[in-house]
mmCIF file of C-alpha atoms in Angstrom:
data_model
loop_
_atom_site.group_PDB
_atom_site.id
_atom_site.type_symbol
_atom_site.label_atom_id
_atom_site.label_comp_id
_atom_site.label_asym_id
_atom_site.label_seq_id
_atom_site.Cartn_x
_atom_site.Cartn_y
_atom_site.Cartn_z
ATOM 1 C CA MET A 1 33.595 10.228 13.073
ATOM 2 C CA ASN A 2 30.177 9.973 15.165
ATOM 3 C CA ARG A 3 26.753 9.588 13.021
ATOM 4 C CA CYS A 4 26.058 13.156 13.297
ATOM 5 C CA LYS A 5 29.677 14.358 11.676
ATOM 6 C CA THR A 6 29.302 11.310 8.977
ATOM 7 C CA LEU A 7 25.774 13.177 8.055
ATOM 8 C CA ALA A 8 27.004 16.172 8.048
ATOM 9 C CA ALA A 9 29.792 15.805 6.050
ATOM 10 C CA LEU A 10 28.000 13.423 3.565
ATOM 11 C CA THR A 11 25.402 16.149 3.489
ATOM 12 C CA ALA A 12 28.085 18.695 2.679
ATOM 13 C CA THR A 13 29.222 16.729 0.231
ATOM 14 C CA SER A 14 25.682 16.143 -1.443
ATOM 15 C CA ALA A 15 25.446 20.290 -1.749
ATOM 16 C CA MET A 16 28.875 20.485 -3.507
ATOM 17 C CA LEU A 17 27.603 17.486 -6.391
ATOM 18 C CA PHE A 18 24.675 19.288 -6.922
ATOM 19 C CA ALA A 19 25.609 22.666 -7.024
ATOM 20 C CA CYS A 20 26.134 22.108 -11.177
ATOM 21 C CA PRO A 21 24.454 20.206 -12.623
ATOM 22 C CA GLN A 22 26.819 19.539 -15.647
ATOM 23 C CA ALA A 23 29.647 19.061 -13.352
ATOM 24 C CA GLN A 24 32.615 15.818 -15.320
ATOM 25 C CA ALA A 25 33.405 13.627 -12.256
ATOM 26 C CA ALA A 26 37.137 14.511 -13.461
ATOM 27 C CA HIS A 27 36.366 18.399 -12.142
ATOM 28 C CA GLY A 28 34.338 18.148 -9.605
ATOM 29 C CA ARG A 29 36.063 18.135 -6.140
ATOM 30 C CA PRO A 30 37.443 21.434 -4.769
ATOM 31 C CA GLY A 31 41.317 21.279 -5.412
ATOM 32 C CA SER A 32 41.327 18.905 -8.352
ATOM 33 C CA THR A 33 43.065 20.046 -10.992
ATOM 34 C CA PRO A 34 43.461 18.778 -15.026
ATOM 35 C CA GLU A 35 46.612 17.764 -13.927
ATOM 36 C CA ARG A 36 45.798 15.550 -10.466
ATOM 37 C CA PRO A 37 41.741 14.783 -10.952
ATOM 38 C CA ALA A 38 39.792 14.238 -7.581
ATOM 39 C CA LEU A 39 40.945 10.319 -7.441
ATOM 40 C CA ALA A 40 44.262 10.415 -9.181
ATOM 41 C CA GLY A 41 46.360 7.216 -7.074
ATOM 42 C CA LEU A 42 43.265 5.838 -6.045
ATOM 43 C CA ARG A 43 42.931 2.071 -7.048
ATOM 44 C CA VAL A 44 39.680 0.705 -7.325
ATOM 45 C CA LEU A 45 38.332 -3.190 -7.822
ATOM 46 C CA LEU A 46 34.900 -2.677 -9.275
ATOM 47 C CA SER A 47 32.813 -5.480 -9.733
ATOM 48 C CA ASN A 48 29.475 -6.174 -9.657
ATOM 49 C CA ASP A 49 26.191 -9.103 -9.533
ATOM 50 C CA ASP A 50 24.925 -8.523 -13.766
ATOM 51 C CA SER A 51 28.476 -9.999 -15.177
ATOM 52 C CA MET A 52 30.986 -8.163 -17.316
ATOM 53 C CA GLN A 53 29.594 -9.164 -20.781
ATOM 54 C CA MET A 54 27.132 -7.075 -22.069
ATOM 55 C CA THR A 55 25.758 -8.952 -24.951
ATOM 56 C CA ARG A 56 22.232 -8.739 -24.184
ATOM 57 C CA PRO A 57 19.876 -6.520 -26.362
ATOM 58 C CA ASN A 58 19.429 -4.023 -23.223
ATOM 59 C CA ALA A 59 23.046 -4.258 -21.940
ATOM 60 C CA SER A 60 21.241 -5.437 -17.950
ATOM 61 C CA ASP A 61 24.578 -7.315 -18.113
ATOM 62 C CA GLY A 62 26.966 -4.830 -17.703
ATOM 63 C CA LYS A 63 26.316 -1.312 -19.016
ATOM 64 C CA GLY A 64 26.137 0.080 -15.764
ATOM 65 C CA LEU A 65 29.706 -1.370 -14.935
ATOM 66 C CA TYR A 66 30.846 -0.139 -17.968
ATOM 67 C CA GLU A 67 29.747 3.443 -16.989
ATOM 68 C CA VAL A 68 31.029 3.224 -13.566
ATOM 69 C CA ARG A 69 34.247 2.148 -15.234
ATOM 70 C CA ARG A 70 34.744 4.946 -17.235
ATOM 71 C CA ALA A 71 33.893 7.547 -15.116
ATOM 72 C CA LEU A 72 36.170 6.376 -12.987
ATOM 73 C CA CYS A 73 38.843 6.623 -14.536
ATOM 74 C CA ALA A 74 37.728 9.804 -16.053
ATOM 75 C CA ALA A 75 38.071 11.167 -12.092
ATOM 76 C CA GLY A 76 41.546 9.901 -12.535
ATOM 77 C CA ALA A 77 41.227 6.149 -10.120
ATOM 78 C CA ASP A 78 42.724 3.239 -11.287
ATOM 79 C CA VAL A 79 40.288 0.547 -11.704
ATOM 80 C CA VAL A 80 40.606 -3.124 -12.797
ATOM 81 C CA VAL A 81 36.850 -4.948 -12.923
ATOM 82 C CA MET A 82 37.020 -8.745 -11.705
ATOM 83 C CA ALA A 83 33.331 -9.570 -12.125
ATOM 84 C CA PRO A 84 30.925 -12.457 -12.180
ATOM 85 C CA TRP A 85 31.335 -14.526 -15.638
ATOM 86 C CA ALA A 86 27.842 -15.111 -15.894
ATOM 87 C CA ASN A 87 24.285 -12.747 -14.431
ATOM 88 C CA GLN A 88 24.523 -13.367 -11.169
ATOM 89 C CA SER A 89 21.593 -11.296 -10.018
ATOM 90 C CA GLY A 90 20.397 -12.167 -6.461
ATOM 91 C CA ALA A 91 22.864 -14.206 -5.213
ATOM 92 C CA GLY A 92 23.368 -12.521 -2.428
ATOM 93 C CA THR A 93 26.543 -12.895 0.344
ATOM 94 C CA SER A 94 26.966 -16.316 -1.417
ATOM 95 C CA ALA A 95 30.304 -17.768 -1.835
ATOM 96 C CA THR A 96 32.186 -20.618 -3.096
ATOM 97 C CA SER A 97 33.979 -22.294 -0.542
ATOM 98 C CA GLY A 98 36.220 -24.910 -2.245
ATOM 99 C CA GLY A 99 36.987 -26.304 -5.774
ATOM 100 C CA GLN A 100 38.731 -23.698 -8.172
ATOM 101 C CA LEU A 101 37.993 -20.534 -9.829
ATOM 102 C CA THR A 102 39.499 -19.214 -13.288
ATOM 103 C CA VAL A 103 40.566 -15.616 -13.525
ATOM 104 C CA GLN A 104 39.892 -14.834 -17.552
ATOM 105 C CA ARG A 105 40.646 -11.401 -19.459
ATOM 106 C CA ARG A 106 38.289 -9.888 -21.918
ATOM 107 C CA THR A 107 40.199 -8.833 -24.214
ATOM 108 C CA THR A 108 37.925 -7.093 -27.038
ATOM 109 C CA LEU A 109 35.142 -4.941 -24.903
ATOM 110 C CA PRO A 110 32.284 -3.174 -25.667
ATOM 111 C CA ALA A 111 32.046 -1.010 -28.277
ATOM 112 C CA GLY A 112 32.915 2.669 -26.934
ATOM 113 C CA TYR A 113 34.840 1.526 -23.827
ATOM 114 C CA ALA A 114 37.513 0.204 -24.609
ATOM 115 C CA ASN A 115 39.972 3.671 -23.548
ATOM 116 C CA ASN A 116 38.439 5.001 -21.026
ATOM 117 C CA CYS A 117 41.406 3.797 -18.725
ATOM 118 C CA SER A 118 44.537 3.796 -20.891
ATOM 119 C CA GLY A 119 47.243 5.194 -19.328
ATOM 120 C CA THR A 120 46.453 3.776 -15.656
ATOM 121 C CA HIS A 121 49.099 1.599 -13.777
ATOM 122 C CA GLY A 122 46.034 -1.491 -14.326
ATOM 123 C CA GLY A 123 45.251 -0.543 -17.922
ATOM 124 C CA GLY A 124 41.668 -0.638 -16.730
ATOM 125 C CA ALA A 125 41.797 -4.440 -17.613
ATOM 126 C CA VAL A 126 38.714 -6.609 -17.107
ATOM 127 C CA TYR A 127 38.488 -9.956 -16.174
ATOM 128 C CA GLY A 128 35.446 -12.354 -15.762
ATOM 129 C CA VAL A 129 35.218 -15.182 -13.181
ATOM 130 C CA CYS A 130 34.389 -18.598 -13.247
ATOM 131 C CA LYS A 131 34.083 -21.978 -11.627
ATOM 132 C CA GLY A 132 36.836 -24.796 -12.845
ATOM 133 C CA ALA A 133 39.499 -25.096 -13.918
ATOM 134 C CA ALA A 134 39.090 -24.758 -17.900
ATOM 135 C CA PRO A 135 38.917 -21.855 -19.408
ATOM 136 C CA CYS A 136 35.131 -19.680 -18.830
ATOM 137 C CA GLY A 137 32.975 -20.576 -21.926
ATOM 138 C CA GLN A 138 29.860 -19.873 -22.710
ATOM 139 C CA SER A 139 28.089 -22.789 -19.856
ATOM 140 C CA THR A 140 30.486 -22.487 -17.762
ATOM 141 C CA PRO A 141 29.434 -21.917 -14.293
ATOM 142 C CA SER A 142 30.087 -18.652 -12.843
ATOM 143 C CA ALA A 143 32.114 -17.487 -9.511
ATOM 144 C CA THR A 144 29.648 -15.686 -7.645
ATOM 145 C CA PRO A 145 29.831 -11.654 -7.190
ATOM 146 C CA ALA A 146 31.536 -12.064 -3.756
ATOM 147 C CA ASP A 147 34.002 -14.604 -5.003
ATOM 148 C CA THR A 148 35.165 -12.095 -7.234
ATOM 149 C CA VAL A 149 36.151 -9.511 -4.143
ATOM 150 C CA ARG A 150 37.669 -12.202 -2.256
ATOM 151 C CA LEU A 151 39.477 -13.492 -4.889
ATOM 152 C CA GLY A 152 40.844 -9.661 -6.052
ATOM 153 C CA ILE A 153 41.624 -8.553 -2.655
ATOM 154 C CA ASN A 154 43.407 -11.723 -1.436
ATOM 155 C CA GLY A 155 45.567 -13.059 -4.373
ATOM 156 C CA GLY A 156 44.063 -12.047 -7.998
ATOM 157 C CA LEU A 157 44.776 -8.576 -7.948
ATOM 158 C CA ALA A 158 48.257 -9.528 -6.776
ATOM 159 C CA ALA A 159 48.819 -11.922 -9.413
ATOM 160 C CA LYS A 160 47.498 -10.257 -12.647
ATOM 161 C CA VAL A 161 48.147 -6.454 -11.928
ATOM 162 C CA GLY A 162 50.842 -6.470 -9.001
ATOM 163 C CA TRP A 163 48.625 -4.618 -5.894
ATOM 164 C CA LYS A 164 50.306 -6.596 -3.567
ATOM 165 C CA ASP A 165 48.573 -4.704 -1.328
ATOM 166 C CA GLY A 166 45.404 -4.877 -2.203
ATOM 167 C CA PRO A 167 42.761 -1.975 -4.119
ATOM 168 C CA ASP A 168 42.376 1.145 -2.195
ATOM 169 C CA LEU A 169 38.139 0.978 -2.344
ATOM 170 C CA VAL A 170 36.179 -1.832 -4.019
ATOM 171 C CA VAL A 171 33.034 -0.127 -6.235
ATOM 172 C CA THR A 172 30.161 -2.240 -6.973
ATOM 173 C CA GLY A 173 27.659 -1.663 -9.960
ATOM 174 C CA SER A 174 25.772 0.047 -11.207
ATOM 175 C CA ASN A 175 23.646 -2.735 -10.965
ATOM 176 C CA PHE A 176 20.280 -2.894 -12.932
ATOM 177 C CA GLY A 177 17.974 -1.556 -10.743
ATOM 178 C CA PRO A 178 18.016 -0.781 -7.386
ATOM 179 C CA ASN A 179 18.575 -2.461 -4.323
ATOM 180 C CA VAL A 180 16.388 -1.226 -2.020
ATOM 181 C CA ALA A 181 14.248 -2.422 1.130
ATOM 182 C CA SER A 182 13.362 -6.192 1.185
ATOM 183 C CA VAL A 183 15.886 -6.400 -2.116
ATOM 184 C CA VAL A 184 18.875 -5.332 -0.169
ATOM 185 C CA ASN A 185 18.751 -8.709 1.575
ATOM 186 C CA GLU A 186 19.184 -10.444 -1.516
ATOM 187 C CA SER A 187 21.111 -8.415 -3.619
ATOM 188 C CA GLY A 188 24.550 -9.896 -4.518
ATOM 189 C CA THR A 189 26.225 -6.329 -5.883
ATOM 190 C CA LEU A 190 25.905 -5.366 -1.942
ATOM 191 C CA GLY A 191 26.893 -9.522 -0.833
ATOM 192 C CA ALA A 192 29.992 -8.090 -3.482
ATOM 193 C CA ALA A 193 29.970 -4.772 -0.975
ATOM 194 C CA LEU A 194 29.605 -6.505 1.802
ATOM 195 C CA ALA A 195 32.254 -9.273 1.354
ATOM 196 C CA ALA A 196 35.199 -6.165 0.658
ATOM 197 C CA ILE A 197 34.172 -4.607 4.288
ATOM 198 C CA ASP A 198 34.582 -7.709 5.551
ATOM 199 C CA GLU A 199 38.252 -7.826 4.245
ATOM 200 C CA GLY A 200 39.179 -4.739 5.282
ATOM 201 C CA VAL A 201 38.520 -3.007 2.490
ATOM 202 C CA PRO A 202 36.210 0.171 2.428
ATOM 203 C CA ALA A 203 33.154 -0.057 -0.369
ATOM 204 C CA VAL A 204 30.527 2.138 -2.372
ATOM 205 C CA ALA A 205 27.824 -0.181 -4.181
ATOM 206 C CA LEU A 206 26.010 1.761 -6.822
ATOM 207 C CA ASN A 207 22.301 1.127 -8.077
ATOM 208 C CA SER A 208 20.237 2.036 -11.271
ATOM 209 C CA ALA A 209 16.592 2.761 -11.190
ATOM 210 C CA TYR A 210 13.787 1.207 -13.471
ATOM 211 C CA ASP A 211 12.321 3.668 -16.328
ATOM 212 C CA PRO A 212 8.582 3.239 -14.475
ATOM 213 C CA ALA A 213 7.304 4.474 -17.978
ATOM 214 C CA VAL A 214 8.004 0.831 -19.071
ATOM 215 C CA THR A 215 6.094 -1.415 -17.325
ATOM 216 C CA ASP A 216 5.843 -4.515 -19.401
ATOM 217 C CA SER A 217 9.644 -4.962 -17.912
ATOM 218 C CA PHE A 218 12.288 -3.578 -16.356
ATOM 219 C CA GLU A 219 14.664 -1.711 -17.635
ATOM 220 C CA VAL A 220 17.271 0.743 -17.098
ATOM 221 C CA ALA A 221 17.963 4.250 -19.197
ATOM 222 C CA ASP A 222 21.227 4.801 -20.819
ATOM 223 C CA HIS A 223 21.203 8.325 -19.393
ATOM 224 C CA THR A 224 20.394 6.655 -15.861
ATOM 225 C CA TYR A 225 23.592 4.347 -16.015
ATOM 226 C CA ARG A 226 25.308 7.374 -17.077
ATOM 227 C CA ARG A 227 24.310 9.948 -14.515
ATOM 228 C CA THR A 228 24.478 7.166 -11.767
ATOM 229 C CA ALA A 229 28.622 6.662 -12.346
ATOM 230 C CA ALA A 230 28.985 10.704 -12.701
ATOM 231 C CA PHE A 231 27.166 10.593 -9.370
ATOM 232 C CA GLY A 232 29.223 7.622 -8.135
ATOM 233 C CA ALA A 233 32.372 9.335 -9.289
ATOM 234 C CA GLU A 234 32.186 12.465 -7.627
ATOM 235 C CA LEU A 235 30.249 10.684 -4.188
ATOM 236 C CA ILE A 236 33.339 8.736 -3.578
ATOM 237 C CA ALA A 237 35.640 12.040 -4.293
ATOM 238 C CA GLY A 238 33.807 13.666 -1.418
ATOM 239 C CA LEU A 239 34.251 10.505 0.655
ATOM 240 C CA ARG A 240 37.875 10.481 0.080
ATOM 241 C CA GLU A 241 38.027 14.068 0.829
ATOM 242 C CA HIS A 242 36.207 13.906 4.024
ATOM 243 C CA GLY A 243 37.918 11.483 5.440
ATOM 244 C CA LEU A 244 34.865 8.877 4.859
ATOM 245 C CA LEU A 245 35.603 5.613 3.330
ATOM 246 C CA THR A 246 35.167 3.333 5.666
ATOM 247 C CA ALA A 247 35.435 -0.409 6.062
ATOM 248 C CA LYS A 248 32.847 0.097 9.075
ATOM 249 C CA TYR A 249 29.946 -0.011 6.337
ATOM 250 C CA VAL A 250 29.186 -0.378 2.691
ATOM 251 C CA VAL A 251 28.041 3.311 1.272
ATOM 252 C CA ASN A 252 24.524 1.997 -0.740
ATOM 253 C CA VAL A 253 23.938 4.250 -3.072
ATOM 254 C CA ASN A 254 20.027 4.009 -5.158
ATOM 255 C CA TYR A 255 20.138 6.713 -8.330
ATOM 256 C CA PRO A 256 16.817 7.190 -9.233
ATOM 257 C CA HIS A 257 15.210 7.103 -13.139
ATOM 258 C CA ARG A 258 14.501 10.655 -14.276
ATOM 259 C CA ALA A 259 13.541 12.263 -17.377
ATOM 260 C CA GLU A 260 16.264 13.422 -19.451
ATOM 261 C CA ARG A 261 16.170 17.149 -18.214
ATOM 262 C CA GLN A 262 15.652 16.562 -15.178
ATOM 263 C CA ARG A 263 17.706 16.719 -11.706
ATOM 264 C CA PRO A 264 17.432 14.198 -8.591
ATOM 265 C CA ARG A 265 15.642 16.517 -6.379
ATOM 266 C CA GLY A 266 18.530 15.704 -3.505
ATOM 267 C CA THR A 267 20.288 13.644 -2.448
ATOM 268 C CA ALA A 268 18.779 11.509 0.710
ATOM 269 C CA TRP A 269 20.121 10.034 4.156
ATOM 270 C CA THR A 270 17.898 6.904 4.796
ATOM 271 C CA SER A 271 17.606 4.231 5.844
ATOM 272 C CA VAL A 272 16.892 0.200 4.207
ATOM 273 C CA GLY A 273 13.210 0.392 4.095
ATOM 274 C CA THR A 274 10.987 -2.833 5.246
ATOM 275 C CA GLN A 275 8.159 -2.931 2.207
ATOM 276 C CA LYS A 276 8.486 -6.108 0.307
ATOM 277 C CA ILE A 277 9.510 -4.936 -3.043
ATOM 278 C CA VAL A 278 9.954 -8.074 -5.610
ATOM 279 C CA GLY A 279 7.343 -11.308 -5.096
ATOM 280 C CA LEU A 280 8.170 -15.026 -5.933
ATOM 281 C CA HIS A 281 5.807 -17.658 -7.347
ATOM 282 C CA TYR A 282 6.324 -20.739 -8.265
ATOM 283 C CA THR A 283 4.081 -22.663 -10.405
ATOM 284 C CA ALA A 284 4.386 -26.352 -10.637
ATOM 285 C CA LYS A 285 4.538 -29.277 -13.342
ATOM 286 C CA GLY A 286 5.035 -32.515 -11.928
ATOM 287 C CA ASP A 287 7.924 -32.324 -9.898
ATOM 288 C CA THR A 288 9.744 -29.312 -11.683
ATOM 289 C CA PHE A 289 8.606 -25.665 -10.313
ATOM 290 C CA THR A 290 8.838 -22.891 -12.638
ATOM 291 C CA ILE A 291 10.628 -19.287 -10.441
ATOM 292 C CA GLY A 292 8.371 -16.590 -11.525
ATOM 293 C CA SER A 293 8.749 -12.784 -10.414
ATOM 294 C CA GLU A 294 7.298 -9.400 -10.120
ATOM 295 C CA LEU A 295 6.664 -6.317 -8.581
ATOM 296 C CA CYS A 296 4.954 -6.765 -5.517
ATOM 297 C CA VAL A 297 1.454 -4.232 -5.329
ATOM 298 C CA PRO A 298 0.939 -1.814 -2.798
ATOM 299 C CA ARG A 299 -1.649 -2.816 0.082
ATOM 300 C CA SER A 300 -2.116 -6.391 -1.982
ATOM 301 C CA PRO A 301 -2.655 -9.161 0.943
ATOM 302 C CA ASP A 302 0.891 -10.489 0.139
ATOM 303 C CA CYS A 303 2.622 -7.017 0.171
ATOM 304 C CA ARG A 304 4.517 -6.258 3.279
ATOM 305 C CA PRO A 305 3.903 -2.622 3.830
ATOM 306 C CA GLU A 306 6.981 0.305 4.813
ATOM 307 C CA THR A 307 6.643 1.040 8.353
ATOM 308 C CA LYS A 308 9.973 3.898 8.248
ATOM 309 C CA PRO A 309 10.028 6.777 8.318
ATOM 310 C CA ARG A 310 13.126 7.923 5.925
ATOM 311 C CA ALA A 311 13.012 4.783 4.153
ATOM 312 C CA ASP A 312 14.831 4.448 1.047
ATOM 313 C CA PHE A 313 12.552 3.279 -1.529
ATOM 314 C CA ALA A 314 9.838 5.408 -0.621
ATOM 315 C CA LEU A 315 12.585 8.591 -1.290
ATOM 316 C CA LEU A 316 13.784 7.274 -4.242
ATOM 317 C CA GLN A 317 10.536 6.873 -6.061
ATOM 318 C CA ARG A 318 10.401 9.952 -5.441
ATOM 319 C CA GLY A 319 13.003 11.383 -7.399
ATOM 320 C CA TYR A 320 15.860 11.471 -4.498
ATOM 321 C CA VAL A 321 19.381 10.335 -4.758
ATOM 322 C CA THR A 322 19.255 7.546 -1.526
ATOM 323 C CA VAL A 323 22.358 7.246 0.572
ATOM 324 C CA THR A 324 22.091 4.102 3.091
ATOM 325 C CA PRO A 325 24.798 3.073 5.504
ATOM 326 C CA ILE A 326 24.265 -0.720 5.026
ATOM 327 C CA SER A 327 26.211 -3.282 8.100
ATOM 328 C CA PRO A 328 27.219 -6.846 8.312
ATOM 329 C CA ASP A 329 26.080 -6.911 12.117
ATOM 330 C CA ARG A 330 22.401 -9.148 11.811
ATOM 331 C CA THR A 331 21.820 -8.589 15.726
ATOM 332 C CA HIS A 332 18.371 -7.461 16.090
ATOM 333 C CA THR A 333 18.482 -5.124 19.400
ATOM 334 C CA GLY A 334 15.290 -3.063 21.060
ATOM 335 C CA PRO A 335 11.898 -4.229 22.556
ATOM 336 C CA ALA A 336 11.576 -6.788 20.227
ATOM 337 C CA THR A 337 13.835 -9.088 21.606
ATOM 338 C CA ARG A 338 13.350 -8.533 25.470
ATOM 339 C CA GLY A 339 10.786 -11.049 26.187
ATOM 340 C CA LEU A 340 13.801 -14.099 24.095
ATOM 341 C CA GLU A 341 16.535 -12.752 26.255
ATOM 342 C CA ARG A 342 14.267 -12.912 29.283
ATOM 343 C CA PHE A 343 13.929 -16.711 28.245
ATOM 344 C CA VAL A 344 17.166 -17.421 27.462
ATOM 345 C CA ARG A 345 18.895 -15.892 30.417
ATOM 346 C CA GLY A 346 16.278 -17.383 33.037
ATOM 347 C CA GLY A 347 17.164 -20.633 31.032
ATOM 348 C CA HIS A 348 13.385 -21.694 30.659
#
């Protein structure tokens, strides 16, 4: 399917998503029935980079994952979670190339999420993945997001739930905060999704935007997590219906923060922006440096400005759900490389 047809199908899917604001994931697709939910028969490996713990006071270490698990199972999917044992935000595409990984099932799930996937073949199992051969503990190093997906596809799911030919789809998130512009390069949520398509499995990454009214920390509202998950389940059903679940690219979805009674302004087809979103600073004390981060202040000297007309972060800030295809191909093409190409081909 070419780009124009892909865009047209995604646009049509988006229009259906917003035609009925009260639609639930299990009932939102044409042709689905209570007896045959929209995602029936779809086997989903669910991961993230925030971990599967959900023990922090603000639940930033996994609430988005459990909301997506709830929504996908409500839509009929068979969902198994294999996620990092501990928070791996910023891990990007890093992976463990040797040694051992331990897959440990979580027997007691966070309150309100225990029975969301009962009756499915995989039982809604939730596994945390850590490094080493011992049981995962409080101080055990965590596997990376990419580790969890590669392990799940290449033997983990077969061993634990009997999916001998792997999942049909990998979903990552929803992430604590957006993955747009410069943040895309370091996102573990996207790193896990890219690992999936590298293994030939379609992947969708879901991300929930921060509440801009909270200025002393990063916070994602509970209703934003819930809406991200419901939108993601609806979108995946639409992609499945239109034959758009593909391993050629990751579908990266960012859901905006809106007031509880506000709907998003629409769904926007975007590109990864060039703007620098988060700045890092390093404070020295002898030979030790403490790493800090803060949101980049627009128009400040160290804040790289946006150069694209339909950039993801700009449209997300305006209240749109952004949908961006992300490829692992890092080859730069265009006029900027012609001088380098001539130099290399000319041998001087």
